[in-house]
Coordinates of C-alpha atoms in Angstrom, one line a residue:
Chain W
X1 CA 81.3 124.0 112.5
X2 CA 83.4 121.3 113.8
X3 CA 82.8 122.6 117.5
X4 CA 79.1 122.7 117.0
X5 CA 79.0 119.4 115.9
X6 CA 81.4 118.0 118.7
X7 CA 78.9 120.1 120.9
X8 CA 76.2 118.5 120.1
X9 CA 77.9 115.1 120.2
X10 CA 78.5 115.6 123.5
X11 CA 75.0 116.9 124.7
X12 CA 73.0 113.6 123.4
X13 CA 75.5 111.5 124.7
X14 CA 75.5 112.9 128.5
X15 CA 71.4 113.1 127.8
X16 CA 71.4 109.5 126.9
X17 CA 73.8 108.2 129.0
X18 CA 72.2 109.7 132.3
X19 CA 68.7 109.9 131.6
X20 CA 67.9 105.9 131.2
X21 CA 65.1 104.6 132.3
X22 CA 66.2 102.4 134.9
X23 CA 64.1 99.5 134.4
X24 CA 65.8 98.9 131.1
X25 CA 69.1 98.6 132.5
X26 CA 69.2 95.0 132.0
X27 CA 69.7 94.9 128.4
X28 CA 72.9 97.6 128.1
X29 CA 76.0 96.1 126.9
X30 CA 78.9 97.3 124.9
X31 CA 80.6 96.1 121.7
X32 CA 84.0 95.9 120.9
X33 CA 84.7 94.8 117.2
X34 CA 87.1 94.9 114.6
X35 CA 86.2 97.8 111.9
X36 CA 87.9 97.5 108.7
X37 CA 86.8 99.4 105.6
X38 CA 86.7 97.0 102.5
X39 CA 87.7 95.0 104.6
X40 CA 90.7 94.7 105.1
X41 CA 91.9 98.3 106.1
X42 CA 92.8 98.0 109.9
X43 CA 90.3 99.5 112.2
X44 CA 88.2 99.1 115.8
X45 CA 85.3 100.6 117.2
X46 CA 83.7 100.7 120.6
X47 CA 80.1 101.0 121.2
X48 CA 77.9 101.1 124.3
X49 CA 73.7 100.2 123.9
X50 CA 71.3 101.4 125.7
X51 CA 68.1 100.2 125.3
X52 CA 65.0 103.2 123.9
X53 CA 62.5 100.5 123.7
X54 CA 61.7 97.2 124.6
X55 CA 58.8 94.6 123.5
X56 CA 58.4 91.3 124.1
X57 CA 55.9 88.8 122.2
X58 CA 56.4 86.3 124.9
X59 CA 53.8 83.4 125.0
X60 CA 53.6 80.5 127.4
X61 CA 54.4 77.2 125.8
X62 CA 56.1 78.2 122.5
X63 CA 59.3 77.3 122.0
X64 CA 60.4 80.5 120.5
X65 CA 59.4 83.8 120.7
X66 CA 60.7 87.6 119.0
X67 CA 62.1 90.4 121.1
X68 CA 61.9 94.3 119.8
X69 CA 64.4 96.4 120.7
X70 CA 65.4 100.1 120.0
X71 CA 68.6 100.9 121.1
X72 CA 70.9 104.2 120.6
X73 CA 74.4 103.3 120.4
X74 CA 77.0 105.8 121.3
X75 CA 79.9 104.8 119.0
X76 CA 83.7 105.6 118.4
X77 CA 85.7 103.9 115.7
X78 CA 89.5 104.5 114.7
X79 CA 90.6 103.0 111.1
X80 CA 93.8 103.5 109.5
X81 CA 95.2 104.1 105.8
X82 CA 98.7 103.4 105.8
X83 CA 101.2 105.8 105.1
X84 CA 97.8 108.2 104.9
X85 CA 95.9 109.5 108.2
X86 CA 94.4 108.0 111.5
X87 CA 90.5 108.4 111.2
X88 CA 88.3 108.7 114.4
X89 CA 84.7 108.6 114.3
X90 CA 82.4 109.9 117.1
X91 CA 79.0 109.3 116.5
X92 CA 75.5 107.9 117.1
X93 CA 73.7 104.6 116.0
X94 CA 70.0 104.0 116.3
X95 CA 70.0 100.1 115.8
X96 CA 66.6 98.1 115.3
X97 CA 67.3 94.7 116.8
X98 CA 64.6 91.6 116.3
X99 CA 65.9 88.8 118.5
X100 CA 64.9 85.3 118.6
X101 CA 64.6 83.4 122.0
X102 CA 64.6 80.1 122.3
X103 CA 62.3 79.9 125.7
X104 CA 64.0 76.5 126.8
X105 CA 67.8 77.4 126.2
X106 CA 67.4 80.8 126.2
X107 CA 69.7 81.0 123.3
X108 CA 68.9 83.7 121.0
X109 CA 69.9 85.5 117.3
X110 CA 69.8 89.3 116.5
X111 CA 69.3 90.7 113.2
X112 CA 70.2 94.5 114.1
X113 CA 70.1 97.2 111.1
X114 CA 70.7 100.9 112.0
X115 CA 71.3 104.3 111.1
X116 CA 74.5 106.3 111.7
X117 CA 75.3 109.6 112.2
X118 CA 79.1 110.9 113.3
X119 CA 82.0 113.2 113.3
X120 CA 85.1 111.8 111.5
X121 CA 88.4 113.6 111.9
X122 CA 91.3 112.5 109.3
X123 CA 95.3 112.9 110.9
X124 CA 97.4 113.1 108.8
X125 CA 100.2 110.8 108.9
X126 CA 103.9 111.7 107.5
X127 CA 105.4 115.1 107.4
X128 CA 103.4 118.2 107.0
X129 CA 104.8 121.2 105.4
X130 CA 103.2 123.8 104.9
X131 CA 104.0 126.9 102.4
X132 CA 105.1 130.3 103.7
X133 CA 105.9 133.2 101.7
X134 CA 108.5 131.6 99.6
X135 CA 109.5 129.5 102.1
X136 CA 107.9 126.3 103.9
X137 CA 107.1 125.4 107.8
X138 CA 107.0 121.8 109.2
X139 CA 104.0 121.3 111.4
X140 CA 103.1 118.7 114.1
X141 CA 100.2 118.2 113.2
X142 CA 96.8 118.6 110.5
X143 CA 93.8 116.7 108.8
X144 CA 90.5 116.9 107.6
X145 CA 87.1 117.4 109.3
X146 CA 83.8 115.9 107.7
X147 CA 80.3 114.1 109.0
X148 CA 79.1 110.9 108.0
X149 CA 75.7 109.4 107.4
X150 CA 75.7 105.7 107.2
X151 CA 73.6 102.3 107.1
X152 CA 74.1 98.8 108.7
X153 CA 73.6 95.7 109.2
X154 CA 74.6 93.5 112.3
X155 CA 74.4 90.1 113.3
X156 CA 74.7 88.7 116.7
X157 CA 74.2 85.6 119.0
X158 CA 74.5 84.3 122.4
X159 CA 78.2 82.7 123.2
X160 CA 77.7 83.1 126.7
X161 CA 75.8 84.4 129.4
X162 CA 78.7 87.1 129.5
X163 CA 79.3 87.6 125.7
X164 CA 77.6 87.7 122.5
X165 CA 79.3 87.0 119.2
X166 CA 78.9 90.4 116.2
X167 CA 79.1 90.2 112.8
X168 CA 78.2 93.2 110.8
X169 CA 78.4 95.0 107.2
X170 CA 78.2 99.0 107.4
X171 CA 78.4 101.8 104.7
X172 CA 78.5 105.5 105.2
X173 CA 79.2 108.7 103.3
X174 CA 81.7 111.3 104.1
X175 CA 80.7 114.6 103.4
X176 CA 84.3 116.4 103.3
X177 CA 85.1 120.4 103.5
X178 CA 86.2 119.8 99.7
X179 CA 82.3 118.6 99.1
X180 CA 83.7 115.7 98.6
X181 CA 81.1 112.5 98.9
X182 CA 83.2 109.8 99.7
X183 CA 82.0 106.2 100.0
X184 CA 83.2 103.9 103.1
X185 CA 82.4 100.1 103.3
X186 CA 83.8 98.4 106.5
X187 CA 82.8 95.1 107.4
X188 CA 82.6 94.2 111.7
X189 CA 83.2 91.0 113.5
X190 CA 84.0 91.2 117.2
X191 CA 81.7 90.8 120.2
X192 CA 79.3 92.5 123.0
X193 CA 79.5 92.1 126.5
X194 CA 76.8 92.4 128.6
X195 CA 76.3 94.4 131.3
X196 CA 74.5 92.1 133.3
X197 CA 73.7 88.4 132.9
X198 CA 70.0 88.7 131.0
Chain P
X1 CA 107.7 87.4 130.4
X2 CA 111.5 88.4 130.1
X3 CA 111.8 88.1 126.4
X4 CA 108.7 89.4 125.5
X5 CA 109.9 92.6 127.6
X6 CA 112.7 92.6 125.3
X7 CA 111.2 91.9 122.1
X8 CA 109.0 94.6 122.8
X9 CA 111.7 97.4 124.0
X10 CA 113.2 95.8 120.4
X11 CA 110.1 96.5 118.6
X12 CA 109.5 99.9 120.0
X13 CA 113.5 101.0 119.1
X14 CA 112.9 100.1 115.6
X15 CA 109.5 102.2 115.3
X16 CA 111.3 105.1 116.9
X17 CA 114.5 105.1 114.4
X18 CA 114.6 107.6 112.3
X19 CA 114.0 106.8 108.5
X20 CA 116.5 107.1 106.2
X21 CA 116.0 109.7 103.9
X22 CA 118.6 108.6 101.2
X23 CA 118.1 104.8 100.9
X24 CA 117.2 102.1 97.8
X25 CA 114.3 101.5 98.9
X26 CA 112.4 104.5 100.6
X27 CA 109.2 105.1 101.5
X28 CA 108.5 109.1 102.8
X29 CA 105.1 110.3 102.8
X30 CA 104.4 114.5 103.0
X31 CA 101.8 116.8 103.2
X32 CA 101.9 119.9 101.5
X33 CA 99.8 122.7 102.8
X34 CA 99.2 125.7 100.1
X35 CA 96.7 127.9 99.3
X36 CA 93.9 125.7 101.0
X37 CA 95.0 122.9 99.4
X38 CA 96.1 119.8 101.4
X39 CA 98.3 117.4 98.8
X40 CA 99.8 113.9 99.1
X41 CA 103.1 113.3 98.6
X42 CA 104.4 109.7 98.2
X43 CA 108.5 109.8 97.3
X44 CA 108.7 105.7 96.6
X45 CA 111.8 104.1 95.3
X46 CA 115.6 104.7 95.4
X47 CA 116.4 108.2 96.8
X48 CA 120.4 107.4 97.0
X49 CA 120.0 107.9 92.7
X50 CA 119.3 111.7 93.4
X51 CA 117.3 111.2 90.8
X52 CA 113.4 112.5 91.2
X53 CA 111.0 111.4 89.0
X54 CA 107.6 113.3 89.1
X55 CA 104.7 111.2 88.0
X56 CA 101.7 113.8 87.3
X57 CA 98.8 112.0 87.3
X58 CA 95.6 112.3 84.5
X59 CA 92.1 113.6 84.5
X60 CA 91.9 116.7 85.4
X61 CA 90.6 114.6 88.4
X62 CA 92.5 111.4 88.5
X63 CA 94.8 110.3 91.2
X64 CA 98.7 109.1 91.1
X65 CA 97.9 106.2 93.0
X66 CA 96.6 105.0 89.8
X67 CA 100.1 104.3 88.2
X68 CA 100.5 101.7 91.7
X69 CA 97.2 100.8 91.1
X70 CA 97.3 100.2 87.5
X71 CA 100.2 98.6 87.1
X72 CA 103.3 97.8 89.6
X73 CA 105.4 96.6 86.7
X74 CA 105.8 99.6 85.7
X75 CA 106.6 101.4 88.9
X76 CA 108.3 98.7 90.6
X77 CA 110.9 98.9 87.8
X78 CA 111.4 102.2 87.5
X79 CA 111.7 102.7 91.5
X80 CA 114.7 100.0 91.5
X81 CA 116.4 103.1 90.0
X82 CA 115.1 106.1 90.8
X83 CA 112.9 108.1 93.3
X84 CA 109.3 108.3 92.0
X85 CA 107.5 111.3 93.5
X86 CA 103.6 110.2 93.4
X87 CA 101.6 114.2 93.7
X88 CA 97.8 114.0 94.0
X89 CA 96.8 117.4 92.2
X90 CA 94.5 120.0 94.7
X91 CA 90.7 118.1 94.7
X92 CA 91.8 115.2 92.9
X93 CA 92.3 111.5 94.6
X94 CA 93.6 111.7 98.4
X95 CA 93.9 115.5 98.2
X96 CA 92.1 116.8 100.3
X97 CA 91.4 121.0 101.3
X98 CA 88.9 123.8 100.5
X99 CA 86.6 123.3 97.5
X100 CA 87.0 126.4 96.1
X101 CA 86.3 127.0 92.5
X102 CA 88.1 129.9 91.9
X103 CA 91.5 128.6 92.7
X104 CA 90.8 125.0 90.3
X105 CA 92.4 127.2 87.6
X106 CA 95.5 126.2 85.7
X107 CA 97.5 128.7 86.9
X108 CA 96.8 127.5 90.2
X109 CA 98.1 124.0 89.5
X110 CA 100.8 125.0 87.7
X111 CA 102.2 126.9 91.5
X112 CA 101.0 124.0 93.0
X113 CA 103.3 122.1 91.3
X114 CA 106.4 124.0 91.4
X115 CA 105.6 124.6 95.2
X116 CA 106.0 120.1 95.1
X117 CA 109.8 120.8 93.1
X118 CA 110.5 123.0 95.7
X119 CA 109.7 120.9 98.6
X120 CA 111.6 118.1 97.4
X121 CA 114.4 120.1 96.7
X122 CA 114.0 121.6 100.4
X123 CA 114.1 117.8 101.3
X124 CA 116.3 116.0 99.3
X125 CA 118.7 119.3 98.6
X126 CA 119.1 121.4 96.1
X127 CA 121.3 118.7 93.9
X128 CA 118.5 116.2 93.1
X129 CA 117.8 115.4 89.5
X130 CA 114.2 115.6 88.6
X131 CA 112.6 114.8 85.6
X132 CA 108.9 115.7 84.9
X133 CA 106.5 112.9 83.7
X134 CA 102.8 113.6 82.9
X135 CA 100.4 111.0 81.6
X136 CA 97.1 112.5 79.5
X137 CA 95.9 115.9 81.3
X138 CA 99.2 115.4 83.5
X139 CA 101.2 116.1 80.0
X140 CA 98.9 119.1 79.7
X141 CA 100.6 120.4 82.9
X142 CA 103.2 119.3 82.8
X143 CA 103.6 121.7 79.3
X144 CA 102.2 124.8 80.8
X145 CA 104.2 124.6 83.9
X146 CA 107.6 124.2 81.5
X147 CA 106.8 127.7 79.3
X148 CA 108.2 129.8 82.1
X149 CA 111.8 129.6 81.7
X150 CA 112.8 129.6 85.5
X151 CA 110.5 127.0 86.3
X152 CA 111.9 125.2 82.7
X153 CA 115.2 125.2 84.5
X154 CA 114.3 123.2 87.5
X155 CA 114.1 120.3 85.4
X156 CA 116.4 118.2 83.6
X157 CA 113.4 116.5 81.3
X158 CA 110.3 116.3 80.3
X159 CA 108.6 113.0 79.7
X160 CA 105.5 113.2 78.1
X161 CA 103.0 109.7 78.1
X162 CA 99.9 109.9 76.3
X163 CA 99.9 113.6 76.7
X164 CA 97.1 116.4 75.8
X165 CA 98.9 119.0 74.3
X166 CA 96.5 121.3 72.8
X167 CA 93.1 120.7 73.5
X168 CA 91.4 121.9 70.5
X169 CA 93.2 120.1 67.7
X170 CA 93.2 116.6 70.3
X171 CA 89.7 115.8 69.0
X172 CA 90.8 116.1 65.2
X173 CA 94.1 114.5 66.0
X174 CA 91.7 111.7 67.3
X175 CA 89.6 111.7 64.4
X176 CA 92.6 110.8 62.2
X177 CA 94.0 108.5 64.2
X178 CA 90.7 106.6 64.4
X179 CA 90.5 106.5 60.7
X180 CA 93.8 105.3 60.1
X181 CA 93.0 102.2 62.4
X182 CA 89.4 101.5 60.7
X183 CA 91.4 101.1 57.4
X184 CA 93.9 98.7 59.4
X185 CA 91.1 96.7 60.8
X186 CA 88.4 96.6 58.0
X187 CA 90.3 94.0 56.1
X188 CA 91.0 92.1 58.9
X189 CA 88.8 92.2 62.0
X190 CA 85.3 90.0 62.7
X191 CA 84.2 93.6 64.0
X192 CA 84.4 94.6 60.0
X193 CA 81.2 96.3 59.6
X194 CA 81.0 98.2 62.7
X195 CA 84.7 99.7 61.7
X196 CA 83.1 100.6 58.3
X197 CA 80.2 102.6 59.8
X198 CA 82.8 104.2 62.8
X199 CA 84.7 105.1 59.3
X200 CA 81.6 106.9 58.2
X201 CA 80.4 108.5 61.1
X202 CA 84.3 109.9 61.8
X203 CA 84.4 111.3 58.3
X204 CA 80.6 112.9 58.6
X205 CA 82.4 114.7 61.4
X206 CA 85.5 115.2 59.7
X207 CA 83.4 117.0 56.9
X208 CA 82.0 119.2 58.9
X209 CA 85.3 121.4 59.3
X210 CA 84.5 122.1 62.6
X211 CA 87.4 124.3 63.5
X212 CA 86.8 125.1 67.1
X213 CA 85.5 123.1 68.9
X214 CA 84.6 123.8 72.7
X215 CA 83.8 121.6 76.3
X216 CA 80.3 121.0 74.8
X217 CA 80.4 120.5 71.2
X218 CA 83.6 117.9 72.0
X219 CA 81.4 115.5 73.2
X220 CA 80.9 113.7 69.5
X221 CA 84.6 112.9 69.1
X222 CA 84.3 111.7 72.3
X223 CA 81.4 109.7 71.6
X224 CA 83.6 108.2 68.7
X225 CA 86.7 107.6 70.3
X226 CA 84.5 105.5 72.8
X227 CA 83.2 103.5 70.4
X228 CA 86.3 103.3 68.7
X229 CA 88.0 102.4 72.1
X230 CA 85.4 99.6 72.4
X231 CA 86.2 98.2 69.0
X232 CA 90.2 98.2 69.9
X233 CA 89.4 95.8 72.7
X234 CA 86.7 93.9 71.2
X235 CA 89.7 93.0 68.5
X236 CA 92.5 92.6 71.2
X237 CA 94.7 95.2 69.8
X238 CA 96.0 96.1 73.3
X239 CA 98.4 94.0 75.9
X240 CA 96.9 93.9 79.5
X241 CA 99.3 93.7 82.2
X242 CA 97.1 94.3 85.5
X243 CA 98.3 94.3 88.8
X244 CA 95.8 92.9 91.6
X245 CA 94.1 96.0 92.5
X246 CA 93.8 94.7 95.3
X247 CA 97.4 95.3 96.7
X248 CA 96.9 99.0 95.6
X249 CA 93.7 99.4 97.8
X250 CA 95.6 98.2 101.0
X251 CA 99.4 99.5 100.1
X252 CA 98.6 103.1 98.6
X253 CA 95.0 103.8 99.8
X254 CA 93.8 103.3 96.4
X255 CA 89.8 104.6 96.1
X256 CA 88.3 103.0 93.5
X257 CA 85.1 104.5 94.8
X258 CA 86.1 107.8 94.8
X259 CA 87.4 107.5 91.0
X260 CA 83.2 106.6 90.2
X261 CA 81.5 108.6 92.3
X262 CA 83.5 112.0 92.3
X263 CA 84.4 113.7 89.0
X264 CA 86.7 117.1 90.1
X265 CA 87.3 119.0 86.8
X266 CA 85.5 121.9 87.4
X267 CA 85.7 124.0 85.2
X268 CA 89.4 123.0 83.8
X269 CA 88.2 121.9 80.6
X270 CA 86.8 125.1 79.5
X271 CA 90.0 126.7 80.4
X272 CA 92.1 124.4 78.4
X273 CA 90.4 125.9 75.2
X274 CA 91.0 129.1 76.2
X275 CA 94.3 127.9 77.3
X276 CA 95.0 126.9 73.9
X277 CA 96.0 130.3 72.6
X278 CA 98.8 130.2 74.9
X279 CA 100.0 126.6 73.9
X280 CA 100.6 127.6 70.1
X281 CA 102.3 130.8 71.3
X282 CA 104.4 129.2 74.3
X283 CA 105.5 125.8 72.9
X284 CA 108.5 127.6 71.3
X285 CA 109.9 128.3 75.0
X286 CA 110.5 124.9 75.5
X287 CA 114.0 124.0 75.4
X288 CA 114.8 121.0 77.6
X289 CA 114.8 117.2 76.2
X290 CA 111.4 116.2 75.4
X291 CA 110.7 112.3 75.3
X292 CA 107.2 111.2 73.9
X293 CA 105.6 107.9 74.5
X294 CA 102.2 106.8 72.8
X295 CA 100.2 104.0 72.3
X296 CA 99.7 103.1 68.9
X297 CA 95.9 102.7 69.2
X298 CA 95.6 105.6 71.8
X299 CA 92.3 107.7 70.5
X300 CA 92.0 109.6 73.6
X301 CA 95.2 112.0 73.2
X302 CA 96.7 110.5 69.7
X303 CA 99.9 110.2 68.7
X304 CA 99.5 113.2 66.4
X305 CA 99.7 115.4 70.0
X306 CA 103.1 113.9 70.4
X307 CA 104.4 115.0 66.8
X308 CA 102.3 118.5 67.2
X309 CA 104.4 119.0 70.3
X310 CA 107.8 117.8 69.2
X311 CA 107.0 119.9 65.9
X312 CA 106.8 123.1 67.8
X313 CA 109.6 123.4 71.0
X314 CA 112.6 125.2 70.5
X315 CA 114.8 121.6 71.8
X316 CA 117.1 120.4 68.8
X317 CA 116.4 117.3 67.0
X318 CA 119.0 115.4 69.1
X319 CA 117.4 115.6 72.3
X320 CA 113.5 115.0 71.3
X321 CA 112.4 111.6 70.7
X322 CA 108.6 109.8 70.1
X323 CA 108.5 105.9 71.1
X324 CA 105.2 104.5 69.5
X325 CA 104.5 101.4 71.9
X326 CA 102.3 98.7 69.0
X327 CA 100.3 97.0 71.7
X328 CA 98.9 100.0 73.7
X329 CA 96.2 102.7 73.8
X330 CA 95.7 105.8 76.1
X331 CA 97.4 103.3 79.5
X332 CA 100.3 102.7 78.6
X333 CA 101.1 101.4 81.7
X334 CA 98.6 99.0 81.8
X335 CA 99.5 97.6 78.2
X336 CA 102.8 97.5 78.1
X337 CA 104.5 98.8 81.1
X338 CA 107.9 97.1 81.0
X339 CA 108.4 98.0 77.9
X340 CA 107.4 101.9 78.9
X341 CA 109.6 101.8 82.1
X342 CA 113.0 100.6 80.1
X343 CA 112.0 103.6 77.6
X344 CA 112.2 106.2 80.7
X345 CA 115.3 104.7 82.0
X346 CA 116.9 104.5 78.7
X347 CA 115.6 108.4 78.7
X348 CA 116.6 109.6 82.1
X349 CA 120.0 107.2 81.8
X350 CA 121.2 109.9 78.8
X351 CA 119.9 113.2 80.6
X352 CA 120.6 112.6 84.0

């Protein structure tokens, strides 16, 4: 199950990655922001957009005007429970972003929900022992496998023509091998840098 | 740049020592592996004391993280002393594994358990101390794990807090206690009349003389003790001493979340009225100290499970003792945790 799911991880991300339609190029950035569930529980995650769709309600001599954009987001995130495990999250995000331009300063906001779906492996941290007959084994290494499915909510603005500032709430389940349903909030704050100057 | 090279190299030495398994203050974290089962173990507290003292936690379902959680006066004090071995039981709290019904059995937890004793004796050596402590359902376990003598012999104690003994006579034990507190609070309380008709409604069931009850038909003496429950803190019967939660969430990985949105019982409840027959025929095995702790307004395992349980073992009068604490209910640790904590010490002080 796990290697299925890595599997197909890894076929829609090469997919996505190399078969972009070139004209969109423009608009690809990635994010780098802090990830901490409730908070406060360390974490980071690393993102890369590429743009599905793009539409543009431009008119000539208004000051502002709304962008559409669909972008799938290729995503990894590490948070940590102390004394507990390392998680790492592989996954997808299919973000929605409406983004207003202001024509003369060509500042702009996004408002950016989106759908996530991802692999999240738990390592254990501390010593692992593991029973044997009557006896026990020490072992380097073990964890948990589950998915997640997950909701969000970003918000996002020019800084400069390099970087744009993030701030974001997320939620997502984790469906554990103990059918387990656990629930994960994690706010976001961090950045995006863009690819090229747009 | 020179200092900051050796700050670093500093920094990076100190992550790389090697902790200190006997120390006052230790912090060791384990995994235990067994029978597709992956368990937390948290040993928190004072490890050169030799002394081990196994918190099992309540539900079926709960998670120790809820004695950090709920109330650090209590833990704190007692790890100044002593080692406290925090054990979340196979899919409860940050356990984690197989969800296999089949193996959420009692039997099962009871070899889950004595699997823990043995690692920390593998651990800590053969020497340690260890005293077992169960709170509600943890009592429960705590019980059927001492009827087997070998297993009995691991242990210098038992501390029971709040503790299901036998499930079947809780919810009369419950009843009574429930009456005895309406006639308390009748003359007294601003919640008068609805004591008077939690009176009535406790003696409709009384009358009744249901004699076994089961997982299902349990639910109206639950339904009372809730409503009693309510009234106890509608009248301030109970002390509150609550930690910031919030220092449990980031510390010990405290879910509240989980605690709401996943109850793990299985079928254990069933199994603890069938289990039942073996209480009233095992509780003679038991020949170790026995310490009970109760609130006095506890209507969830009452008192009366204390005194059945003291009333049946095989330990002599000298070495069993019940502590009624006046200002607590089924938490002890929530409502009066220092007071709890000196108890145990006092406790563990004489059988160590």
């Amino acid at each position: 199950m796990k290697d299925s799911i890595v599997m197909f991880l890894l076929f829609f991300s090469m997919n996505f990655v190399y078969c972009q339609d070139i004209s969109k190029k423009d608009f690809k950035n990635i994010g780098i922001n802090y990830f901490g569930e409730l908070g406060l529980r360390p974490g980071i995650e690393i993102d890369f957009g590429f743009p599905l769709k793009i539409k543009e309600n431009k008119k000539d001599n208004k000051k502002k005007y709304l962008s559409h954009f669909i972008y799938l987001r290729p995503t990894l995130a590490y948070f940590h429970y102390p004394h507990n495990s390392n998680n790492f999250q592989l996954g997808f995000k299919f973000n929605y972003q409406f983004k207003t331009v202001n024509t003369f300063t060509n500042r702009y906001l996004n408002f950016e929900p989106y759908l996530k779906i991802a692999y999240l492996r738990k390592s254990f941290i501390g010593e692992i022992y593991e029973t044997v007959n009557e006896d026990f084994i020490e072992k380097n290494n073990a964890g948990t496998n589950s998915y997640t499915l997950g909701l969000g909510l970003d918000f996002g603005g020019y800084l400069n023509q390099r970087i744009d500032w993030l701030f974001g709430v997320e939620y997502f389940s984790e469906f554990t091998s103990d059918q387990l349903i656990l629930h994960r909030f994690l706010a976001k704050l961090g950045i995006r840098i863009k690819l090229n100057n747009v | 740049m020179k200092y900051l090279l050796v700050a670093l190299i500093a920094l990076m030495l100190i992550n790389c020592s090697p902790e200190e398994i006997f120390s006052d203050h230790a912090r060791h974290d384990y995994w235990l592996l067994h029978e597709g089962a992956k368990l937390p173990i948290i040993v928190e507290g004072n490890t050169n004391s030799m002394i081990f003292l196994i918190l099992l936690h309540g539900g079926p379902g709960g998670s120790a993280q809820e004695f950090n959680a709920s109330s650090k006066a209590f833990t704190d004090n007692l790890e100044n002393d002593y080692a406290l071995v925090y054990y979340d039981q196979r899919n409860s709290g940050l356990a984690r594994g197989e969800w296999d019904e089949e193996k959420l059995t009692i039997e099962q937890h009871i070899e889950d358990l004595d699997k823990v004793l043995e690692l920390l004796k593998h651990k800590y050596g053969a020497d340690i101390k260890l005293f077992l402590a169960g709170h509600s359902w943890g009592s429960y376990l705590a019980t059927a794990y001492l009827f087997d003598a070998t297993q009995q012999s691991k242990v210098n104690s038992f501390i029971n807090i709040n503790g299901a003994i036998h499930r079947n006579l809780r919810n009369a034990h419950n009843l009574k206690t429930i009456n005895e507190i309406a006639d308390e609070q009748i003359p007294i309380s601003s919640n008068a009349d609805a004591w008077s008709n939690l009176k009535n409604d406790v003696q409709e069931e009384i009358d009744k003389n249901i004699e076994i009850y089961d997982a299902k038909t349990e639910s109206i003496p639950n339904t009372l003790k809730s409503k009693a429950s309510d009234l106890i803190l509608s009248d301030n019967l109970l002390d509150q001493n609550l930690n910031g939660i919030g220092a449990s969430i980031y510390n010990d990985n405290y879910d509240p979340f989980l605690m709401l949105s996943n109850e793990r019982k299985g079928t254990l409840i069933e199994q603890m009225y069938l289990f039942d027959n073996t209480v009233e025929t095992s509780l003679q095995n038991l020949n170790l100290p026995v310490l009970c702790i109760y609130g006095k307004y506890d209507v969830t395992t009452s008192l009366y499970q204390g005194i059945y349980l003291q009333d049946n073992i095989s330990t002599i009068e000298a070495d069993k003792k019940i502590v009624i604490l006046e200002k607590s209910g089924h938490s002890t640790m929530k409502n009066e945790p220092i007071l709890l904590a000196e108890e145990i010490k006092e406790w563990i002080e004489n059988y160590k």
